[in-house]
Structures are given as structure tokens and as C-alpha cells.
Amino acid sequence: NPYILLLDQKVSTVQPLVPVLEAVAHTGKPLVLIADDVDGEALTALILNNLKGSIKVVAVKAPGFGDRKKEMLEDIAILTNGEVITEQLGIKLEKVNDTSKLGT
């Protein structure tokens, strides 16, 4: 039963992910990260954390394109009882420091 983090943005740096990764790591549960894309430093950090065993993370590219992508992320959020982290609604990823906005 992993936590599910839904993002409508690309993640290239690890810094915005740190608070939520720490919160999930304290629970001992794995994390499924669904985002537009994960690359660069963020991808490297997720791989290293997986290899060290500090947190199990799977990054998945968000399904769909354009408005359809947003609708699909919202559907996943409803099904998992989570929220889509989107700056359009004023929710910044770096402000997510607990598991309350994550689906399960």
C-alpha cells in the first residue's frame, strides 16, 4: 500500500521533493510518484535512495496530454483519496511536508 504523489509538473531538482520524501520515509511505506516528467538531479536522487534502501520510490510519467492529462490526474486523485499538487491552485510541492495530500 504505497503513498501516491500526483504532480502536474516536471521535476528536475530534488530540493522541492525533500520534505515529502522525508515524511514518507518516516512511515516506512513506498512512494509512487506520478508527474509530467522526472529527470536530472531528481531522478538521480530517487535512484540513489532506492539503492540505499532509505525509501522505495517509483516514478511514473503522468498519462495523457494537455487538459486530458489534468483530468486523468484528478481522476487518479479521487480514486486514491489524494490531491493533485499543482501551483495553479496555489499548492507548491516544497510546502508538502506530510502525507495528508498523498493518495494511498
Tab-separated table of N, CA and C in Angstrom:
chain	number	residue	atom	x	y	z
A	1	ASN	N	0.829	-1.193	0.000
A	1	ASN	CA	0.000	0.000	0.000
A	1	ASN	C	0.872	1.255	0.000
A	2	PRO	N	1.369	1.659	-1.153
A	2	PRO	CA	2.245	2.831	-1.207
A	2	PRO	C	1.461	4.134	-1.110
A	3	TYR	N	2.161	5.195	-0.757
A	3	TYR	CA	1.610	6.536	-0.901
A	3	TYR	C	1.731	6.914	-2.366
A	4	ILE	N	0.821	7.770	-2.840
A	4	ILE	CA	0.833	8.183	-4.240
A	4	ILE	C	0.883	9.703	-4.289
A	5	LEU	N	1.946	10.235	-4.890
A	5	LEU	CA	2.135	11.674	-5.050
A	5	LEU	C	1.815	12.031	-6.492
A	6	LEU	N	0.825	12.905	-6.679
A	6	LEU	CA	0.385	13.306	-8.013
A	6	LEU	C	0.819	14.739	-8.287
A	7	LEU	N	1.607	14.929	-9.348
A	7	LEU	CA	2.112	16.255	-9.715
A	7	LEU	C	1.731	16.577	-11.152
A	8	ASP	N	1.359	17.821	-11.405
A	8	ASP	CA	1.075	18.227	-12.779
A	8	ASP	C	2.248	19.006	-13.368
A	9	GLN	N	3.442	18.709	-12.897
A	9	GLN	CA	4.629	19.442	-13.342
A	9	GLN	C	5.811	18.499	-13.507
A	10	LYS	N	6.841	19.024	-14.141
A	10	LYS	CA	8.095	18.289	-14.318
A	10	LYS	C	8.952	18.504	-13.072
A	11	VAL	N	9.663	17.470	-12.659
A	11	VAL	CA	10.550	17.572	-11.501
A	11	VAL	C	11.979	17.317	-11.978
A	12	SER	N	12.829	18.336	-11.854
A	12	SER	CA	14.223	18.207	-12.289
A	12	SER	C	15.209	18.299	-11.133
A	13	THR	N	14.809	18.982	-10.059
A	13	THR	CA	15.690	19.106	-8.900
A	13	THR	C	15.063	18.391	-7.709
A	14	VAL	N	15.900	17.926	-6.817
A	14	VAL	CA	15.418	17.141	-5.681
A	14	VAL	C	14.894	18.024	-4.544
A	15	GLN	N	15.343	19.262	-4.472
A	15	GLN	CA	15.004	20.123	-3.335
A	15	GLN	C	13.502	20.220	-3.055
A	16	PRO	N	12.636	20.432	-4.051
A	16	PRO	CA	11.199	20.503	-3.747
A	16	PRO	C	10.621	19.183	-3.237
A	17	LEU	N	11.265	18.067	-3.562
A	17	LEU	CA	10.776	16.749	-3.147
A	17	LEU	C	11.190	16.363	-1.727
A	18	VAL	N	12.220	17.004	-1.195
A	18	VAL	CA	12.805	16.584	0.083
A	18	VAL	C	11.780	16.501	1.219
A	19	PRO	N	10.940	17.525	1.458
A	19	PRO	CA	10.005	17.420	2.590
A	19	PRO	C	9.055	16.222	2.489
A	20	VAL	N	8.508	15.978	1.316
A	20	VAL	CA	7.568	14.863	1.176
A	20	VAL	C	8.300	13.524	1.222
A	21	LEU	N	9.509	13.459	0.676
A	21	LEU	CA	10.285	12.219	0.753
A	21	LEU	C	10.616	11.875	2.205
A	22	GLU	N	10.983	12.881	2.995
A	22	GLU	CA	11.285	12.646	4.407
A	22	GLU	C	10.043	12.174	5.161
A	23	ALA	N	8.894	12.793	4.864
A	23	ALA	CA	7.647	12.401	5.535
A	23	ALA	C	7.283	10.956	5.214
A	24	VAL	N	7.427	10.573	3.948
A	24	VAL	CA	7.101	9.202	3.544
A	24	VAL	C	8.120	8.224	4.129
A	25	ALA	N	9.386	8.597	4.147
A	25	ALA	CA	10.429	7.717	4.685
A	25	ALA	C	10.160	7.380	6.155
A	26	HIS	N	9.637	8.341	6.910
A	26	HIS	CA	9.337	8.101	8.329
A	26	HIS	C	8.224	7.078	8.515
A	27	THR	N	7.358	6.915	7.520
A	27	THR	CA	6.258	5.946	7.635
A	27	THR	C	6.707	4.535	7.283
A	28	GLY	N	7.807	4.432	6.519
A	28	GLY	CA	8.283	3.120	6.082
A	28	GLY	C	7.556	2.578	4.859
A	29	LYS	N	6.618	3.356	4.322
A	29	LYS	CA	5.876	2.909	3.141
A	29	LYS	C	6.597	3.345	1.864
A	30	PRO	N	6.363	2.647	0.751
A	30	PRO	CA	6.920	3.088	-0.527
A	30	PRO	C	6.121	4.266	-1.092
A	31	LEU	N	6.661	4.886	-2.138
A	31	LEU	CA	6.023	6.038	-2.774
A	31	LEU	C	5.950	5.821	-4.275
A	32	VAL	N	4.782	6.103	-4.842
A	32	VAL	CA	4.613	6.142	-6.293
A	32	VAL	C	4.488	7.613	-6.652
A	33	LEU	N	5.390	8.101	-7.478
A	33	LEU	CA	5.411	9.495	-7.908
A	33	LEU	C	4.909	9.552	-9.341
A	34	ILE	N	3.769	10.203	-9.551
A	34	ILE	CA	3.213	10.357	-10.893
A	34	ILE	C	3.341	11.829	-11.251
A	35	ALA	N	4.159	12.134	-12.267
A	35	ALA	CA	4.442	13.518	-12.643
A	35	ALA	C	4.572	13.632	-14.156
A	36	ASP	N	4.590	14.887	-14.646
A	36	ASP	CA	4.805	15.118	-16.074
A	36	ASP	C	6.092	14.452	-16.528
A	37	ASP	N	7.144	14.623	-15.733
A	37	ASP	CA	8.435	14.013	-16.037
A	37	ASP	C	9.326	14.139	-14.807
A	38	VAL	N	10.233	13.219	-14.655
A	38	VAL	CA	11.235	13.277	-13.588
A	38	VAL	C	12.580	13.037	-14.254
A	39	ASP	N	13.493	13.999	-14.117
A	39	ASP	CA	14.803	13.840	-14.750
A	39	ASP	C	15.880	14.537	-13.934
A	40	GLY	N	17.076	14.496	-14.449
A	40	GLY	CA	18.203	15.199	-13.847
A	40	GLY	C	18.488	14.788	-12.418
A	41	GLU	N	18.750	15.788	-11.598
A	41	GLU	CA	19.118	15.594	-10.196
A	41	GLU	C	18.032	14.845	-9.424
A	42	ALA	N	16.768	15.133	-9.711
A	42	ALA	CA	15.663	14.468	-9.003
A	42	ALA	C	15.661	12.972	-9.284
A	43	LEU	N	15.830	12.601	-10.532
A	43	LEU	CA	15.848	11.183	-10.898
A	43	LEU	C	17.037	10.476	-10.250
A	44	THR	N	18.189	11.112	-10.277
A	44	THR	CA	19.387	10.542	-9.659
A	44	THR	C	19.175	10.319	-8.162
A	45	ALA	N	18.599	11.308	-7.482
A	45	ALA	CA	18.359	11.191	-6.039
A	45	ALA	C	17.383	10.059	-5.733
A	46	LEU	N	16.341	9.915	-6.543
A	46	LEU	CA	15.370	8.837	-6.317
A	46	LEU	C	16.019	7.469	-6.505
A	47	ILE	N	16.855	7.354	-7.527
A	47	ILE	CA	17.552	6.083	-7.779
A	47	ILE	C	18.492	5.752	-6.621
A	48	LEU	N	19.258	6.744	-6.163
A	48	LEU	CA	20.190	6.512	-5.051
A	48	LEU	C	19.456	6.123	-3.768
A	49	ASN	N	18.324	6.784	-3.492
A	49	ASN	CA	17.544	6.431	-2.305
A	49	ASN	C	17.008	5.011	-2.399
A	50	ASN	N	16.610	4.596	-3.603
A	50	ASN	CA	16.151	3.218	-3.802
A	50	ASN	C	17.284	2.233	-3.548
A	51	LEU	N	18.460	2.533	-4.082
A	51	LEU	CA	19.602	1.632	-3.922
A	51	LEU	C	20.049	1.528	-2.467
A	52	LYS	N	20.012	2.645	-1.743
A	52	LYS	CA	20.394	2.649	-0.328
A	52	LYS	C	19.338	1.978	0.541
A	53	GLY	N	18.121	1.917	0.031
A	53	GLY	CA	17.032	1.328	0.802
A	53	GLY	C	16.387	2.280	1.785
A	54	SER	N	16.718	3.571	1.693
A	54	SER	CA	16.138	4.532	2.632
A	54	SER	C	14.665	4.804	2.333
A	55	ILE	N	14.278	4.735	1.073
A	55	ILE	CA	12.877	4.871	0.678
A	55	ILE	C	12.712	4.219	-0.693
A	56	LYS	N	11.649	3.487	-0.848
A	56	LYS	CA	11.365	2.875	-2.146
A	56	LYS	C	10.458	3.822	-2.918
A	57	VAL	N	10.915	4.233	-4.110
A	57	VAL	CA	10.163	5.177	-4.931
A	57	VAL	C	10.097	4.659	-6.357
A	58	VAL	N	8.923	4.799	-6.946
A	58	VAL	CA	8.742	4.503	-8.361
A	58	VAL	C	8.224	5.781	-9.003
A	59	ALA	N	8.882	6.244	-10.059
A	59	ALA	CA	8.436	7.428	-10.786
A	59	ALA	C	7.734	6.987	-12.063
A	60	VAL	N	6.547	7.549	-12.286
A	60	VAL	CA	5.734	7.193	-13.445
A	60	VAL	C	5.360	8.469	-14.182
A	61	LYS	N	5.454	8.431	-15.502
A	61	LYS	CA	5.044	9.579	-16.309
A	61	LYS	C	3.523	9.663	-16.301
A	62	ALA	N	3.005	10.856	-16.055
A	62	ALA	CA	1.558	11.053	-15.996
A	62	ALA	C	0.923	10.709	-17.344
A	63	PRO	N	-0.220	10.038	-17.320
A	63	PRO	CA	-0.881	9.653	-18.573
A	63	PRO	C	-1.556	10.843	-19.246
A	64	GLY	N	-1.715	10.769	-20.568
A	64	GLY	CA	-2.460	11.778	-21.310
A	64	GLY	C	-1.639	12.991	-21.693
A	65	PHE	N	-2.325	13.947	-22.353
A	65	PHE	CA	-1.715	15.192	-22.808
A	65	PHE	C	-2.663	16.349	-22.534
A	66	GLY	N	-2.101	17.537	-22.277
A	66	GLY	CA	-2.900	18.753	-22.138
A	66	GLY	C	-3.963	18.665	-21.063
A	67	ASP	N	-5.165	19.149	-21.408
A	67	ASP	CA	-6.273	19.140	-20.453
A	67	ASP	C	-6.648	17.726	-20.049
A	68	ARG	N	-6.503	16.798	-20.966
A	68	ARG	CA	-6.820	15.395	-20.675
A	68	ARG	C	-5.911	14.860	-19.562
A	69	LYS	N	-4.651	15.313	-19.560
A	69	LYS	CA	-3.707	14.883	-18.516
A	69	LYS	C	-4.191	15.357	-17.147
A	70	LYS	N	-4.613	16.621	-17.062
A	70	LYS	CA	-5.102	17.157	-15.788
A	70	LYS	C	-6.314	16.379	-15.306
A	71	GLU	N	-7.220	16.074	-16.235
A	71	GLU	CA	-8.420	15.314	-15.876
A	71	GLU	C	-8.056	13.921	-15.379
A	72	MET	N	-7.089	13.283	-16.039
A	72	MET	CA	-6.684	11.941	-15.619
A	72	MET	C	-6.018	11.967	-14.241
A	73	LEU	N	-5.188	12.974	-13.985
A	73	LEU	CA	-4.572	13.106	-12.663
A	73	LEU	C	-5.637	13.334	-11.589
A	74	GLU	N	-6.645	14.154	-11.911
A	74	GLU	CA	-7.729	14.396	-10.960
A	74	GLU	C	-8.519	13.116	-10.702
A	75	ASP	N	-8.733	12.318	-11.744
A	75	ASP	CA	-9.422	11.032	-11.577
A	75	ASP	C	-8.624	10.104	-10.660
A	76	ILE	N	-7.311	10.055	-10.872
A	76	ILE	CA	-6.457	9.216	-10.018
A	76	ILE	C	-6.515	9.720	-8.573
A	77	ALA	N	-6.518	11.047	-8.406
A	77	ALA	CA	-6.592	11.627	-7.058
A	77	ALA	C	-7.883	11.206	-6.359
A	78	ILE	N	-8.983	11.224	-7.080
A	78	ILE	CA	-10.264	10.816	-6.490
A	78	ILE	C	-10.223	9.348	-6.098
A	79	LEU	N	-9.697	8.510	-6.983
A	79	LEU	CA	-9.648	7.073	-6.712
A	79	LEU	C	-8.726	6.714	-5.549
A	80	THR	N	-7.688	7.514	-5.336
A	80	THR	CA	-6.709	7.206	-4.287
A	80	THR	C	-6.902	8.046	-3.025
A	81	ASN	N	-7.912	8.922	-3.049
A	81	ASN	CA	-8.194	9.797	-1.915
A	81	ASN	C	-7.026	10.747	-1.639
A	82	GLY	N	-6.400	11.232	-2.712
A	82	GLY	CA	-5.289	12.170	-2.595
A	82	GLY	C	-5.624	13.481	-3.286
A	83	GLU	N	-4.617	14.309	-3.498
A	83	GLU	CA	-4.773	15.588	-4.187
A	83	GLU	C	-3.696	15.721	-5.250
A	84	VAL	N	-4.030	16.426	-6.329
A	84	VAL	CA	-3.029	16.755	-7.339
A	84	VAL	C	-2.295	17.993	-6.834
A	85	ILE	N	-0.982	17.900	-6.727
A	85	ILE	CA	-0.170	19.040	-6.302
A	85	ILE	C	0.056	19.900	-7.536
A	86	THR	N	-0.549	21.084	-7.524
A	86	THR	CA	-0.471	21.971	-8.676
A	86	THR	C	-0.322	23.415	-8.216
A	87	GLU	N	0.594	24.127	-8.821
A	87	GLU	CA	0.795	25.528	-8.470
A	87	GLU	C	-0.358	26.386	-8.968
A	88	GLN	N	-1.140	25.882	-9.922
A	88	GLN	CA	-2.304	26.629	-10.408
A	88	GLN	C	-3.328	26.842	-9.297
A	89	LEU	N	-3.364	25.928	-8.333
A	89	LEU	CA	-4.273	26.061	-7.190
A	89	LEU	C	-3.548	26.585	-5.956
A	90	GLY	N	-2.303	27.004	-6.149
A	90	GLY	CA	-1.529	27.569	-5.048
A	90	GLY	C	-0.860	26.541	-4.151
A	91	ILE	N	-0.800	25.291	-4.598
A	91	ILE	CA	-0.152	24.246	-3.806
A	91	ILE	C	1.248	24.026	-4.364
A	92	LYS	N	2.259	24.397	-3.590
A	92	LYS	CA	3.639	24.213	-4.038
A	92	LYS	C	4.191	22.914	-3.474
A	93	LEU	N	4.919	22.185	-4.302
A	93	LEU	CA	5.471	20.897	-3.903
A	93	LEU	C	6.341	21.013	-2.659
A	94	GLU	N	7.168	22.049	-2.589
A	94	GLU	CA	8.075	22.188	-1.445
A	94	GLU	C	7.334	22.449	-0.130
A	95	LYS	N	6.060	22.818	-0.191
A	95	LYS	CA	5.253	23.047	1.017
A	95	LYS	C	4.571	21.771	1.513
A	96	VAL	N	4.619	20.696	0.713
A	96	VAL	CA	4.011	19.425	1.122
A	96	VAL	C	5.015	18.696	2.009
A	97	ASN	N	4.801	18.776	3.325
A	97	ASN	CA	5.767	18.206	4.264
A	97	ASN	C	5.171	17.100	5.138
A	98	ASP	N	4.007	16.587	4.735
A	98	ASP	CA	3.425	15.430	5.413
A	98	ASP	C	2.687	14.582	4.374
A	99	THR	N	1.996	13.565	4.818
A	99	THR	CA	1.359	12.643	3.876
A	99	THR	C	-0.124	12.940	3.660
A	100	SER	N	-0.631	14.052	4.185
A	100	SER	CA	-2.069	14.333	4.116
A	100	SER	C	-2.585	14.558	2.694
A	101	LYS	N	-1.756	15.048	1.795
A	101	LYS	CA	-2.189	15.300	0.421
A	101	LYS	C	-1.902	14.126	-0.515
A	102	LEU	N	-1.295	13.082	0.007
A	102	LEU	CA	-0.937	11.925	-0.805
A	102	LEU	C	-2.074	10.916	-0.829
A	103	GLY	N	-2.199	10.239	-1.955
A	103	GLY	CA	-3.173	9.161	-2.051
A	103	GLY	C	-2.588	7.875	-1.497
A	104	THR	N	-3.454	6.878	-1.382
A	104	THR	CA	-2.986	5.565	-0.923
A	104	THR	C	-3.602	4.463	-1.764
